[in-house]
Coordinates of C-alpha atoms in Angstrom, one line a residue:
X60 CA 53.7 3.2 50.5
X61 CA 56.4 1.4 48.6
X62 CA 55.1 -2.0 49.7
X63 CA 51.6 -1.1 48.4
X64 CA 53.2 -0.1 45.0
X65 CA 54.9 -3.4 44.8
X66 CA 51.8 -5.3 45.7
X67 CA 49.8 -3.4 43.2
X68 CA 52.4 -4.1 40.5
X69 CA 52.1 -7.8 41.4
X70 CA 48.3 -7.6 41.2
X71 CA 48.6 -6.0 37.7
X72 CA 50.9 -8.8 36.6
X73 CA 48.4 -11.4 38.0
X74 CA 45.5 -9.8 36.1
X75 CA 47.6 -9.6 32.9
X76 CA 48.5 -13.3 33.2
X77 CA 44.8 -14.2 33.9
X78 CA 43.6 -12.3 30.8
X79 CA 46.1 -14.3 28.7
X80 CA 45.2 -17.6 30.2
X81 CA 43.7 -20.5 28.2
X82 CA 41.6 -21.4 31.3
X83 CA 38.2 -19.8 31.1
X84 CA 37.9 -19.6 34.9
X85 CA 41.1 -17.7 35.3
X86 CA 40.2 -15.3 32.4
X87 CA 36.8 -14.7 34.1
X88 CA 38.4 -13.9 37.4
X89 CA 40.9 -11.6 35.8
X90 CA 38.1 -9.8 34.0
X91 CA 36.2 -9.4 37.2
X92 CA 39.3 -8.0 38.9
X93 CA 40.0 -5.6 36.1
X94 CA 36.4 -4.3 35.9
X95 CA 36.3 -3.8 39.7
X96 CA 39.6 -2.0 39.7
X97 CA 38.7 0.4 36.8
X98 CA 35.4 1.2 38.5
X99 CA 37.1 2.0 41.8
X100 CA 39.8 4.0 40.1
X101 CA 37.2 6.1 38.3
X102 CA 35.3 6.7 41.6
X103 CA 38.3 7.3 43.8
X104 CA 41.9 7.1 42.8
X105 CA 44.4 4.4 41.7
X106 CA 45.9 3.9 45.2
X107 CA 42.5 3.4 46.8
X108 CA 41.4 1.1 44.0
X109 CA 44.5 -1.0 44.4
X110 CA 44.1 -1.2 48.2
X111 CA 40.4 -2.3 47.7
X112 CA 41.4 -4.9 45.1
X113 CA 44.0 -6.4 47.4
X114 CA 41.4 -6.5 50.2
X115 CA 38.9 -8.3 47.9
X116 CA 41.6 -10.9 47.0
X117 CA 42.5 -11.5 50.6
X118 CA 38.8 -12.1 51.5
X119 CA 38.3 -14.6 48.6
X120 CA 41.5 -16.5 49.5
X121 CA 40.8 -16.6 53.2

């Protein structure tokens, strides 16, 4: 569980950096991640939303 919390914190920091980026592509990706996370968190809970977000990122990088 602690590892998931750390990874979620890293994800939050990544989204924050993306939202502040001058690169429109990075900002767009950060917005997509944030919107998906909020939607999942509303529908489920924060832990599930974080887990799903990490899975999405793994699929897009792999």
